[in-house]
Structure formats: C-alpha cells, structure tokens
Short mmCIF file of C-alpha atoms and ligand atoms in Angstrom, two decimals:
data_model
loop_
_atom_site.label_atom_id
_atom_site.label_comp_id
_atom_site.label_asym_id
_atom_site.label_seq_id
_atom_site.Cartn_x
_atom_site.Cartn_y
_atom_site.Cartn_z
CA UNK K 184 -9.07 -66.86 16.25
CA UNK K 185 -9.92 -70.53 16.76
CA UNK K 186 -10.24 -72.22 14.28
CA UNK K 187 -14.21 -73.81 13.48
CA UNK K 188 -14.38 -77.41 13.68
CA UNK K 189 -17.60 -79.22 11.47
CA UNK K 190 -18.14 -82.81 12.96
CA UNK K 191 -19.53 -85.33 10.63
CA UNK K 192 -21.91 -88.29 11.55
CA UNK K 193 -20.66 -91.15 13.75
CA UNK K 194 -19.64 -94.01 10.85
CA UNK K 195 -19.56 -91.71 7.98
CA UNK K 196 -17.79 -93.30 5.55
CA UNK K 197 -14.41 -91.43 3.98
CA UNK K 198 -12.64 -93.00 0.91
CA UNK K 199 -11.67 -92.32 -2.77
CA UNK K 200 -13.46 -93.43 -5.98
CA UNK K 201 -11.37 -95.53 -9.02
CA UNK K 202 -12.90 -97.23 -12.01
CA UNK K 203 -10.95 -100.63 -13.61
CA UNK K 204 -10.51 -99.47 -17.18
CA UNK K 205 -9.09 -96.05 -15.73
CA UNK K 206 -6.34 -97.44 -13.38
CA UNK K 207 -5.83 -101.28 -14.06
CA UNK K 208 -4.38 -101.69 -17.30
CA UNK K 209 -4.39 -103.89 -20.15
CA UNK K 210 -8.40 -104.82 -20.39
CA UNK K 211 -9.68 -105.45 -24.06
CA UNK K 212 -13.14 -103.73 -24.65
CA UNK K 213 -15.63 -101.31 -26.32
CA UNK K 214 -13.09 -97.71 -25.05
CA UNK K 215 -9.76 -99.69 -26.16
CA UNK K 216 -11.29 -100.96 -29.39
CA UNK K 217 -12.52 -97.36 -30.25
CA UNK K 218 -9.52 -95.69 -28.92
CA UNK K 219 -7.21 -97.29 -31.18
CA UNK K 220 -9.86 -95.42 -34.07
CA UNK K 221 -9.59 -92.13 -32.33
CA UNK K 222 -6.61 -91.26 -30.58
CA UNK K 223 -5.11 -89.53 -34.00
CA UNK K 224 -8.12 -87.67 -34.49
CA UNK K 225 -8.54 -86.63 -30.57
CA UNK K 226 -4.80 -85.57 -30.63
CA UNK K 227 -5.66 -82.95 -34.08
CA UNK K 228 -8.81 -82.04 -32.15
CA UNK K 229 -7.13 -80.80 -29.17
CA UNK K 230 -5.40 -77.78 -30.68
CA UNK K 231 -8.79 -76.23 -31.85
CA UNK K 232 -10.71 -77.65 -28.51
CA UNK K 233 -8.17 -75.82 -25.98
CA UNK K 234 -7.32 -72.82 -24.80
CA UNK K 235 -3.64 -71.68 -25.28
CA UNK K 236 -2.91 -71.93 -21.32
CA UNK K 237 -4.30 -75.37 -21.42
CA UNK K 238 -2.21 -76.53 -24.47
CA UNK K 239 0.65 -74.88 -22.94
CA UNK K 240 0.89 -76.63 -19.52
CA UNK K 241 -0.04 -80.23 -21.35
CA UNK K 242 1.46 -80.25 -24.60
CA UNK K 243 0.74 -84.26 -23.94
CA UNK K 244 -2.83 -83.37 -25.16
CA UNK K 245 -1.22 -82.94 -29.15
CA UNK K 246 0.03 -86.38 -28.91
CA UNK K 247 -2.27 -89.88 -30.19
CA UNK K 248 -0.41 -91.72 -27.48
CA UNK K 249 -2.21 -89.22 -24.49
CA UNK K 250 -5.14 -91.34 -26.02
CA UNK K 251 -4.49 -95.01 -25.21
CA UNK K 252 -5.16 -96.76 -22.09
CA UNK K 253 -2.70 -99.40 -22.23
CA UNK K 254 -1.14 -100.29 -18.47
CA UNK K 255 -3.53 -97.23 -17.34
CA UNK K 256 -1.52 -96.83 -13.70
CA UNK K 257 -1.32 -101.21 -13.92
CA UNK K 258 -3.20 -100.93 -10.99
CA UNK K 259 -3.77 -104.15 -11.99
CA UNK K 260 -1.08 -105.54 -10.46
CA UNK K 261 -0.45 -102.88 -7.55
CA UNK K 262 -4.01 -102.59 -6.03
CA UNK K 263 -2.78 -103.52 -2.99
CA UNK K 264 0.28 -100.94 -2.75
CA UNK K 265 -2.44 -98.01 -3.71
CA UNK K 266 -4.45 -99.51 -0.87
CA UNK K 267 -1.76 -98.92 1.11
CA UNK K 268 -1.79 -95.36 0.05
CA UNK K 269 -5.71 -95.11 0.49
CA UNK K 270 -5.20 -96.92 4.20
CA UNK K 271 -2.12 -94.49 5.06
CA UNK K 272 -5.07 -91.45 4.30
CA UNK K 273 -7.40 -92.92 6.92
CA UNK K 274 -9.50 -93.81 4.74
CA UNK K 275 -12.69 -96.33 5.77
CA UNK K 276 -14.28 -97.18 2.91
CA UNK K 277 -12.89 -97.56 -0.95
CA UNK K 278 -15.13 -97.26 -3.96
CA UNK K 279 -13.92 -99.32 -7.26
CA UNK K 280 -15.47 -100.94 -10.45
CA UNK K 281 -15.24 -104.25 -11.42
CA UNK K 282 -14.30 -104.82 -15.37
CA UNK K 283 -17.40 -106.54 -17.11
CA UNK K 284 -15.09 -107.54 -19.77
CA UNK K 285 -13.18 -109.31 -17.55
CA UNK K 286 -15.61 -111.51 -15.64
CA UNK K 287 -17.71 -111.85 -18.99
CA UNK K 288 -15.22 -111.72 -21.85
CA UNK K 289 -16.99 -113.98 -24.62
CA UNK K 290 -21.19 -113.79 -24.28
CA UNK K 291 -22.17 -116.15 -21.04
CA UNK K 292 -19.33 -117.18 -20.74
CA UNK K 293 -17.81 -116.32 -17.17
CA UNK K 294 -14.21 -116.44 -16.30
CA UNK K 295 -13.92 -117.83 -12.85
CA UNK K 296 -9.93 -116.45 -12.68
CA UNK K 297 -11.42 -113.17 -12.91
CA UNK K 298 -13.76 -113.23 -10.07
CA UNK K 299 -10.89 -114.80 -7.90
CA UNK K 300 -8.72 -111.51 -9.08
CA UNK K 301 -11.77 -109.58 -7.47
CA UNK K 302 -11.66 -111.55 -4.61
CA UNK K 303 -8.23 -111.05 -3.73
CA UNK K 304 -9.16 -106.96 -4.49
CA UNK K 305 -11.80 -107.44 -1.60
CA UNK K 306 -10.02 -109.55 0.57
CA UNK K 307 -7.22 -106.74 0.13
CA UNK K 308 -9.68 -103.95 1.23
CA UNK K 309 -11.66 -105.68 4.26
CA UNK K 310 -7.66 -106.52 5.46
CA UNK K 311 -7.04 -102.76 5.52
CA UNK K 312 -10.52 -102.23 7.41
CA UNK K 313 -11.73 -100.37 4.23
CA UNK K 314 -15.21 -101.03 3.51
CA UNK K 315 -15.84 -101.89 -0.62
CA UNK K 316 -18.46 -99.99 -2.60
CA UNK K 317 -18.57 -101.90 -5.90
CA UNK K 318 -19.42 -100.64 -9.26
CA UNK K 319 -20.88 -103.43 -12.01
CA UNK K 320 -20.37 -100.36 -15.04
CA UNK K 321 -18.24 -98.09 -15.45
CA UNK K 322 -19.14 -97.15 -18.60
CA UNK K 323 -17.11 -99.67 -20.61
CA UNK K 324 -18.88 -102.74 -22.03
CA UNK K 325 -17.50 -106.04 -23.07
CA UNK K 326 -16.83 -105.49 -27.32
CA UNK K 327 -19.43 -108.50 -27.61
CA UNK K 328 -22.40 -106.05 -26.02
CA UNK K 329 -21.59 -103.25 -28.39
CA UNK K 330 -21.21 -105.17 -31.34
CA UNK K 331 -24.96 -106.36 -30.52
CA UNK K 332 -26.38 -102.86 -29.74
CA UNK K 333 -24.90 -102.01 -26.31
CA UNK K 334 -27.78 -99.90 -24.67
CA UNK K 335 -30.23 -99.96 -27.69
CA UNK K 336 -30.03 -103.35 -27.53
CA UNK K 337 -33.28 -104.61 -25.77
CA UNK K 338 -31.94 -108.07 -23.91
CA UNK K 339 -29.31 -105.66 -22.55
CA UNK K 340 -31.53 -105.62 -19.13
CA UNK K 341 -31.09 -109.65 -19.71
CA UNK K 342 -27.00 -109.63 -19.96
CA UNK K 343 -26.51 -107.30 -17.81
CA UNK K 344 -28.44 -108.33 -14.32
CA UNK K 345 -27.32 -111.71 -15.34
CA UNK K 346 -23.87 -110.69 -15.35
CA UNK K 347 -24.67 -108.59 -11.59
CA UNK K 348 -26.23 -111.89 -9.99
CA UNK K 349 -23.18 -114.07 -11.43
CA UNK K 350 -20.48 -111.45 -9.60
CA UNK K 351 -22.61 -110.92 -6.48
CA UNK K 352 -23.26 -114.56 -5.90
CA UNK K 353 -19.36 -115.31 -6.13
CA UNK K 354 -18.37 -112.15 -4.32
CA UNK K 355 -21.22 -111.42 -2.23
CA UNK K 356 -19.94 -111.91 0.96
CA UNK K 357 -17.05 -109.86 0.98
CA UNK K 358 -18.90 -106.40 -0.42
CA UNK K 359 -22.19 -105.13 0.30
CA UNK K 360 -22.45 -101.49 -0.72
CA UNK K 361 -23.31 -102.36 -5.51
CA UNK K 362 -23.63 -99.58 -7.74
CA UNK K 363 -25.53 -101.09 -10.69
CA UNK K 364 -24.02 -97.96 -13.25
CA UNK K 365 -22.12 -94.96 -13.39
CA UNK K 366 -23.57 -92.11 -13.98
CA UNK K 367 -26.43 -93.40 -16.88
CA UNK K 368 -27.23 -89.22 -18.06
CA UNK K 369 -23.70 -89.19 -18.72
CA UNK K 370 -23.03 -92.31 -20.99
CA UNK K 371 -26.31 -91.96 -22.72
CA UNK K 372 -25.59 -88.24 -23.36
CA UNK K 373 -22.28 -88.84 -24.77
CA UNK K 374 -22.18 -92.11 -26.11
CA UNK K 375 -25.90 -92.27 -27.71
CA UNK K 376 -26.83 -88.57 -28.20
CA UNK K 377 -24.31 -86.65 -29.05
CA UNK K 378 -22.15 -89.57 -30.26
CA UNK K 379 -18.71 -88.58 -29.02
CA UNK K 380 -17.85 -91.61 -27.27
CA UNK K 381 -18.16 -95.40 -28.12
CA UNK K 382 -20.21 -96.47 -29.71
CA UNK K 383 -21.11 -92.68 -30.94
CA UNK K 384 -24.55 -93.66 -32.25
CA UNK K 385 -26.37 -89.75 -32.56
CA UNK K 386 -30.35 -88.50 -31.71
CA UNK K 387 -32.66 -88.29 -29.22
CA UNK K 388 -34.26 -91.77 -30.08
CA UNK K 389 -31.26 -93.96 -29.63
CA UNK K 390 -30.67 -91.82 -26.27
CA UNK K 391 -34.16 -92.28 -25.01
CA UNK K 392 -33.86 -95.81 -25.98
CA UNK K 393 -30.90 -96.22 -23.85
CA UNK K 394 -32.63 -94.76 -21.36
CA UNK K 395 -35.50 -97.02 -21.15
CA UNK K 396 -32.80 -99.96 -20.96
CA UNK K 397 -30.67 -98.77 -18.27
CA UNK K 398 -33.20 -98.56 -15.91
CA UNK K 399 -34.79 -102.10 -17.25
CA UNK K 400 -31.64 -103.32 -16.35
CA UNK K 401 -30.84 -101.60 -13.01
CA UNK K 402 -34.32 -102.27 -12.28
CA UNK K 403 -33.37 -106.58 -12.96
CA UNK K 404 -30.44 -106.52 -11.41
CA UNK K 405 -31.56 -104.81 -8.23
CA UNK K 406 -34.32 -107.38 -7.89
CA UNK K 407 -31.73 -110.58 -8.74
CA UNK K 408 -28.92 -108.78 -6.48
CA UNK K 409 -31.37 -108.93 -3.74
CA UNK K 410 -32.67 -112.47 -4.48
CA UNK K 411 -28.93 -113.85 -3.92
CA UNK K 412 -27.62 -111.75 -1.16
CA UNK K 413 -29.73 -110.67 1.57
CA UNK K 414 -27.02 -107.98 3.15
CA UNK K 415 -26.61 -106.40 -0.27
CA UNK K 416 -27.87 -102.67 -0.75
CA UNK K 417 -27.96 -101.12 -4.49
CA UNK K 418 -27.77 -97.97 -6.12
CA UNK K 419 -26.83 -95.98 -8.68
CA UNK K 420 -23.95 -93.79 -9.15
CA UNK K 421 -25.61 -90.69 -10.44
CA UNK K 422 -24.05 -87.64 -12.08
CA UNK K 423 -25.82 -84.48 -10.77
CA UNK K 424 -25.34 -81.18 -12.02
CA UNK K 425 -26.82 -78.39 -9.78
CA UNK K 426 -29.07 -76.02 -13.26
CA UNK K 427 -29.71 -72.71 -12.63
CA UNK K 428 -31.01 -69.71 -15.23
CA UNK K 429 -28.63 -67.41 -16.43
CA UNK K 430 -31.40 -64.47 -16.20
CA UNK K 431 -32.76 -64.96 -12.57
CA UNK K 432 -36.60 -64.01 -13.63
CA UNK K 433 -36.36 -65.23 -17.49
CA UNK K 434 -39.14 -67.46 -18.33
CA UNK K 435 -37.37 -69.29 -21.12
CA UNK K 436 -34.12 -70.08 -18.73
CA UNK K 437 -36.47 -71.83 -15.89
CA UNK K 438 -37.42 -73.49 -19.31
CA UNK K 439 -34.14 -74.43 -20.02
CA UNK K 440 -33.23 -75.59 -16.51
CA UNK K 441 -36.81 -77.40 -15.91
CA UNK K 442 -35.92 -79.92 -19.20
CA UNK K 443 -31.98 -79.83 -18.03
CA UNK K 444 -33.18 -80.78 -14.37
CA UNK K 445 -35.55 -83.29 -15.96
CA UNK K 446 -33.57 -85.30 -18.44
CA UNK K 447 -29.99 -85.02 -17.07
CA UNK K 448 -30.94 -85.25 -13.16
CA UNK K 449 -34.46 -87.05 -12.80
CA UNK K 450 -35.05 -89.07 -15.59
CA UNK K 451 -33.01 -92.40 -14.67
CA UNK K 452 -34.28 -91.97 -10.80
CA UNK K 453 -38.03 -91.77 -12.21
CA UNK K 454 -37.60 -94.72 -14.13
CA UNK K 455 -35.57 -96.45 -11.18
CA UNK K 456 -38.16 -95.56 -8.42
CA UNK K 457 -38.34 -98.10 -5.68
CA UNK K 458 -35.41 -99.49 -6.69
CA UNK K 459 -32.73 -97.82 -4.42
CA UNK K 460 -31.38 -98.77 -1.52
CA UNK K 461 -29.29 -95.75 -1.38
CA UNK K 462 -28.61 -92.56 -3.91
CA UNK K 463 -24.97 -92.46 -4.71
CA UNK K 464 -24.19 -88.77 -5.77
CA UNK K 465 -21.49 -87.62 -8.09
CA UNK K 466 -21.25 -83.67 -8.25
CA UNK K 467 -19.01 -81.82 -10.71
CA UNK K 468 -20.79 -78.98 -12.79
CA UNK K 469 -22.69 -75.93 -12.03
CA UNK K 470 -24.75 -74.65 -14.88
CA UNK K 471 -25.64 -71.57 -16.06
CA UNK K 472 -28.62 -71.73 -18.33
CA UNK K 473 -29.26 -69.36 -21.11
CA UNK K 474 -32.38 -70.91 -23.57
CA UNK K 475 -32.30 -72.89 -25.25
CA UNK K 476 -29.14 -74.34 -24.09
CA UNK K 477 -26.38 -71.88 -23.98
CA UNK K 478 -23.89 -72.19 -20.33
CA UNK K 479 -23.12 -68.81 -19.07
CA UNK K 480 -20.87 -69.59 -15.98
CA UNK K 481 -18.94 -66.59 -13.89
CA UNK K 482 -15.77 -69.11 -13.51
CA UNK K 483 -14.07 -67.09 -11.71
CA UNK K 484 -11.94 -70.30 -10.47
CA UNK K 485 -11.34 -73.24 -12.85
CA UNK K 486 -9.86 -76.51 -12.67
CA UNK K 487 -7.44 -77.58 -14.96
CA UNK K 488 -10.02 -78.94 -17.52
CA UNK K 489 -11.64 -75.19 -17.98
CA UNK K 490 -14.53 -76.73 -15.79
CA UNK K 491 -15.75 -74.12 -12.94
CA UNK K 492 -15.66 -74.89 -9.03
CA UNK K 493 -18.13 -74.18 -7.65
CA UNK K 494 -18.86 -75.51 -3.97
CA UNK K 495 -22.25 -74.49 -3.29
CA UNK K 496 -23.84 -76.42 -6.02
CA UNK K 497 -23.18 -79.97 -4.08
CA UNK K 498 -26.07 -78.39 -1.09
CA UNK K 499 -28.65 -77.66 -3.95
CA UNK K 500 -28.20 -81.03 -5.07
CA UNK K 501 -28.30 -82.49 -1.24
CA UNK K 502 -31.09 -80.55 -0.35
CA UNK K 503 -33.36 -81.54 -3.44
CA UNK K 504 -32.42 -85.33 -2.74
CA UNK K 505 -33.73 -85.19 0.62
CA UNK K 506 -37.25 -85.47 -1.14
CA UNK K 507 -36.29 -88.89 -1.81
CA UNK K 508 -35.99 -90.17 1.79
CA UNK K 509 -32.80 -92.45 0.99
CA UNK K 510 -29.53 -92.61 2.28
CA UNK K 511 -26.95 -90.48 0.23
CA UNK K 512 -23.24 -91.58 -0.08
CA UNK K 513 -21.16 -88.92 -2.34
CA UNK K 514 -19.86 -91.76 -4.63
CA UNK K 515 -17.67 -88.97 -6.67
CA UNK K 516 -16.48 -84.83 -6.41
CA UNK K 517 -13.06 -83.96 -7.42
CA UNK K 518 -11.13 -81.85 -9.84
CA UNK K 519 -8.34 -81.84 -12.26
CA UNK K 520 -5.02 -79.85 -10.55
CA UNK K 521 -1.72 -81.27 -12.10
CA UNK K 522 0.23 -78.56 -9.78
CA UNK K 523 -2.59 -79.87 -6.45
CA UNK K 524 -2.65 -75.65 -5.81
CA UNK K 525 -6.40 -76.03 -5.18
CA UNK K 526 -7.32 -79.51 -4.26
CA UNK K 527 -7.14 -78.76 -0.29
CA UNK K 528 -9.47 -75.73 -0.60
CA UNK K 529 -12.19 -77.72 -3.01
CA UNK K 530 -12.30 -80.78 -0.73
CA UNK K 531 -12.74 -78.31 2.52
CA UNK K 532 -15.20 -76.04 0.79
CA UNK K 533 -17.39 -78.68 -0.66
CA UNK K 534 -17.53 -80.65 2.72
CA UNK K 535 -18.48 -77.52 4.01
CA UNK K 536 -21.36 -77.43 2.22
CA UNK K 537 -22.37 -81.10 2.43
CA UNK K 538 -21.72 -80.53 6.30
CA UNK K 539 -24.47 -77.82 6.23
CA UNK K 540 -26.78 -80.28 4.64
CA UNK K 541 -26.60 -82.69 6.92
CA UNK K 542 -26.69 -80.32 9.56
CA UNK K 543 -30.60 -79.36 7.85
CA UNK K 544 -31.29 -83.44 7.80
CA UNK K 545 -30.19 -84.65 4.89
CA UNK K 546 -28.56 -88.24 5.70
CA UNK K 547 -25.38 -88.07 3.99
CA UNK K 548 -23.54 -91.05 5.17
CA UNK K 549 -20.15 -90.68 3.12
CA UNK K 550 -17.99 -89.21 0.49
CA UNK K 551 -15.69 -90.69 -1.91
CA UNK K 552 -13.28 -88.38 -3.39
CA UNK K 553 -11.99 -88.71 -6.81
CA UNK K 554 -9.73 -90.12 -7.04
CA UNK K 555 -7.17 -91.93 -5.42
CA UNK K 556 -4.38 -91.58 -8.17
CA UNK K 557 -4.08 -90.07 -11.75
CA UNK K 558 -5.89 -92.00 -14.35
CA UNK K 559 -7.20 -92.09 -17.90
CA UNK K 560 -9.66 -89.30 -17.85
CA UNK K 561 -11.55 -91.72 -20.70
CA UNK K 562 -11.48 -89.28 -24.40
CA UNK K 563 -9.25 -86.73 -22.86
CA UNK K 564 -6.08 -89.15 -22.20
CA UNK K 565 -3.99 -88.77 -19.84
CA UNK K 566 -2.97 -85.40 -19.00
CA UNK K 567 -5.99 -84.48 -16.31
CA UNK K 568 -4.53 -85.25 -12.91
CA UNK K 569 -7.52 -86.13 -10.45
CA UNK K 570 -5.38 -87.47 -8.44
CA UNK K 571 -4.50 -87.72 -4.40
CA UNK K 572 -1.70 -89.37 -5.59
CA UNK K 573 0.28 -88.23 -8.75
CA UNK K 574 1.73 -91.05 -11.01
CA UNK K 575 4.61 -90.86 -12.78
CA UNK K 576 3.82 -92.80 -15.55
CA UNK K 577 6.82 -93.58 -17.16
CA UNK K 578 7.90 -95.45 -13.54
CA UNK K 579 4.48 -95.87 -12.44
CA UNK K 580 5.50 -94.54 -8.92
CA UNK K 581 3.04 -93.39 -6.65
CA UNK K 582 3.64 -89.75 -5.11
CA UNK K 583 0.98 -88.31 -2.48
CA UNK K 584 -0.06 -84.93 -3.35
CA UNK K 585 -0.10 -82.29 -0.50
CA UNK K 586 -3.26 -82.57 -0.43
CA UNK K 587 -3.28 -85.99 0.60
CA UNK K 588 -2.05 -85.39 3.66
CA UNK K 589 -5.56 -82.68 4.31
CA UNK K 590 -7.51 -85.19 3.37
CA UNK K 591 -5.95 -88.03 5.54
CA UNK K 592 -6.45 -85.68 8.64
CA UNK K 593 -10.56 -84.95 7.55
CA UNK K 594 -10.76 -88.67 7.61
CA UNK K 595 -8.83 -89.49 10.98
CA UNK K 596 -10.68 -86.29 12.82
CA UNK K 597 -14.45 -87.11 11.03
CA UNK K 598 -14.10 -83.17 10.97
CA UNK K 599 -13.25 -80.22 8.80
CA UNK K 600 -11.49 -77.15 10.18
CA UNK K 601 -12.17 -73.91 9.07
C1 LIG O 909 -16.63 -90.26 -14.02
C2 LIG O 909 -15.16 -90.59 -13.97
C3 LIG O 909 -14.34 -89.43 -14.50
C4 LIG O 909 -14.63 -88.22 -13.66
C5 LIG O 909 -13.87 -86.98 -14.07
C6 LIG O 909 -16.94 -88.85 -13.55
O1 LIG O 909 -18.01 -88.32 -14.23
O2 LIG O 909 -17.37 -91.18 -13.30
O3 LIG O 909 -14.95 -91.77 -14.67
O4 LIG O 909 -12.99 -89.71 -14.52
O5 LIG O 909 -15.98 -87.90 -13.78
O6 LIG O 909 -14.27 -86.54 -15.31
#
C-alpha cells in the first residue's frame, strides 16, 4: 500500500524547545539555591514515589547528585555545536529561554556581558537560518525576586516587564517571536499551591495571588515589548492538559473537569485577554477526572515518567483554541524514552492529530518538540531523557537518537507519512 502523506502549511515552522537553567550550566538562582536543600530529601523520596520498573531502569533516581544542576549539558558553552545538531535535523526555527538571573543578577542592575552572550546565541541561530522563539521565564527567578516574594510579590509586574523591555531593546532585532512565561498553571500550581517546588509557599491564596501577578506582568511587558520593538509578537507558553470525566454522563466529573478546565487551562488566558499576539501551546497530559479530583487514566502506553500518551488529546486542545482566533505555535510536546523505543511513533501520531486540526481551520503555524537534548527535568534530576539527542553526561557528548533522524525528514518534507 502507499504510504499516506499529511502536508503541513507553507512556512510552518519545525524546531525543538530548551530552557537555560535545564541545558546551560552553572547559573546561580532560586532552583540551584533550593536544590542544594532538597536533593537528599528528593533522592529518599524516590524509593516510595516510584514504581519498581522505574527504580530499576534509573537507579540514578536514589542518588542526591541526580538532583543538582551544575554544568546541566554546559550548553553554555556548546550552543552552537547543538545548533549544529538542531540545523543537521532541518530544523527552521529554535525555541530557547533566556536566564533572568543572568541578565539581572543583583536588583536593576543589568549585566551588559550577558546580553552580548545572548547575542552571540541569536546571531548563532539566524546563521543557521533557524528562526529564535525566545522565552523571558522559564520558571527560575533571580534569588533576589524570591527572597522579596517572587510571584506574591506585587511590584513583580514592575521587575519583571522592566527586565522584558531591557532584553528586547538590546536584542530586539535579532528575535521576534517572545514568550513572556512558561507555562504560569504550572509554576503557580507547584511552586505556590501545592508547595513542591521553590519557593514551596502552600494554599489557594498565595496561588491565586500569583495568579493575579503573572498576568499583571505579562500584561506590562506585552505593552512595553511592543512600545520598543515594532516587529515583536508575544505570547505565552501555556501548559494545556486536554480534562475529560472519568464517568462519561456523571454530573460531579463535568464538575471536576469544568473547575480543572477553568483554573489550569483558562484562567491565565482570561486574565491575559487582548494581550496575545499568538497562543504558544504546550501539550503533555490527558486527564481522567473522577470528583473531586481523583485521575483515572487507561495508560495503556506510558512514557518513562509513568505519564500516559495519549495523541488525541493535542486536537481537543487545538480545536477549543480556535475560539480564540490567534495564531497557535506548539511551543512544547515530547516524552521521556531513555531507550527512544517510542519517540518516532509519539511525534508521528501527535502531528497526526495537529495535521487534522489544521486541516478543520485551526492556524497552527509550528511545533517545537521537546527537546533537543537530555536535560535537567527540574525536581526529578537527571534521569528523564527528553531528548533528540542523548547526552552522555560524564563526556557531555552529543548522540542523535533514532528518532532524530524521523524527525529531521518531517522537517525537510513539511510532511508526515503514514
Ligand atoms: C516544561 C519543561 C519540562 C517539560 C517536561 C514542560 O512542562 O516547560 O521545562 O522539562 O515539561 O516535563
């Protein structure tokens, strides 16, 4: 039989997805504070938090040192060898984040040699024909933000969209594409509700809170972004999970999705309304929903983290989004698989489905897979591999995954096969 061929859009953009704590190596801030804290404790959690096949293929996981950052992949210092790498998949278009800690170390205080290392980054990228999509926050802060609040903190807005116009007025003319945050729902929920990550603060007020001063300060820095660069277009990176009930015609599930649909997927783009040039989408989890909050998955495949794949979910999430109107880039989808046995298959069967949206009018204009190489998958260490490219870490070398290769053909055809 021949095979199916699914055509994307003329100057859809292909690419992978980094962040700068993750990858670069040696940055000093709010995650490599608190790790230093935590990584005893995280190691003596994970024997009660995994399952025994989980433990068994990363025994890494028992170990404090799985925990700290340190060199990350020192893509610090090799950005433009993994460039290479990104360039050698076809790849058009390269999303990264730019360390706040770096450019802003000490409050108002800017470090020009910083925003020429970003420079070079760019330069680096438009060279290879790759077009930048830059993120302002990746979820780490500079230590002097949390140690005055962080996101409860109400001249947060103020810092942060002065830091934005600072970096886009130096760097404005080599990147266009800004994400203001990464995925807001996801930092708030974990870092101010259920206070698992830095700086672990715990209830619904400090998360609403937070909230509230994210969007203030996407909101500010969209409007000063705009004020100094007139090519500039700004968005969020937003984390959505496609909610369904557990019991198709149970009352209290469609209760449980409705307030899981409204606080983890809407809230932030209520609050942000009119203030998107674009709607950068970020799709890992399928839920379940039993009230009041209980996640009943099938799983029948997993990825390496326990976390179901589940294709289908991404066109929910497209489809709902069209409502909106905006362009949508896929800023982030991608899975943990140390032994790459089911990367191919997830990339083809989600662009399957985002193909199918766009085939019903949604404008999808790109998708950024995640992620170019192995990094520090933040409280979990090291041992998730999201990789395209593995990394040895103990030579920091740079080995393309099978899967790679797949993915470097979507990109040079614009086309899946089936
Ligand atoms: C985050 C990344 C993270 C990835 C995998 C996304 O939610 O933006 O930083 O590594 O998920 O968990």
């Amino acid at each position: 039989m021949k095979p199916k061929i699914l055509k994307f859009p003329k100057n859809f953009y292909w690419g992978t997805a980094t962040s700068a704590y993750q990858v670069e190596g040696g940055i000093r801030n709010d995650w490599s504070e608190w790790e230093q804290r935590n990584a005893e404790r995280l190691a003596q959690k994970a024997k009660s938090h995994w399952q025994d096949w989980q433990i068994k293929n990363f025994p890494e996981m028992l170990k404090p040192g799985n925990y700290i950052c340190r060199k990350a992949c020192d893509h610090y210092n090799r950005f433009e060898e993994d460039f290479d790498l990104a360039k050698k998949m076809n790849n058009n278009a390269h999303r990264f984040s730019i360390e706040w800690s770096r450019v802003e170390p000490e409050e108002g205080k800017f470090n020009i040699k910083a925003v020429g290392y970003y420079r070079k980054v760019l330069q680096a990228l438009r060279k290879q024909g790759m077009e930048p999509f830059v993120t302002l926050c990746h979820y780490a802060t500079p230590t002097w933000i949390v140690q005055k609040g962080g996101l409860n903190n109400k001249k947060f807005p103020f810092y942060f969209s002065r830091y934005a116009e600072f970096v886009v007025q130096n760097l404005g003319n080599l990147a266009h594409f800004w994400l203001t945050f990464n995925e807001p729902n996801n930092i708030i929920g974990n870092a101010y509700l259920v206070g698992k990550w830095p700086p672990q603060k715990k209830g619904p007020l400090s998360a609403l809170r937070a909230y509230k001063i994210t969007a203030q300060a996407h909101n500010q820095a969209f409007d000063k972004i705009h004020r100094v660069s007139k090519e500039a277009k700004v968005g969020i990176a937003n984390m959505l999970n496609f909610n369904e009930p557990h019991r198709k015609n149970s009352i209290l599930d469609k209760m449980a999705v409705a307030v899981a649909d409204y606080f983890g997927n809407k809230k932030i783009l209520n609050l942000t309304k009119g203030r998107h040039d674009f709607l950068g989408v970020q799709y890992y989890f399928h839920n379940r929903i039993k009230f009041p909050y209980k996640i009943r998955n099938e799983n029948r495949e997993v990825s390496d983290l326990g976390w179901e794949i589940y294709p289908e979910g991404i066109y929910h999430i497209l489809r709902w989004l069209k409502e909106y109107n905006l362009p949508i880039y896929i800023t982030e989808n991608g899975l943990a698989d140390a032994k790459d046995k089911k990367r191919t298959k997830f990339i083809i069967d989600h662009l399957k489905w985002v193909h199918k949206a766009i085939e019903e009018g949604v404008d999808v204009r790109g998708y950024f897979h995640w992620s170019l190489i192995d990094n520090f998958e933040w409280d979990k260490g090291f041992w998730p591999r999201f990789g395209l490219i593995e990394i040895d870490y103990k030579k920091l070398k740079r080995i393309p995954r099978p899967s790679s290769k797949i993915y470097a053909e979507i990109c040079k055809n614009n086309a899946i096969k089936l």
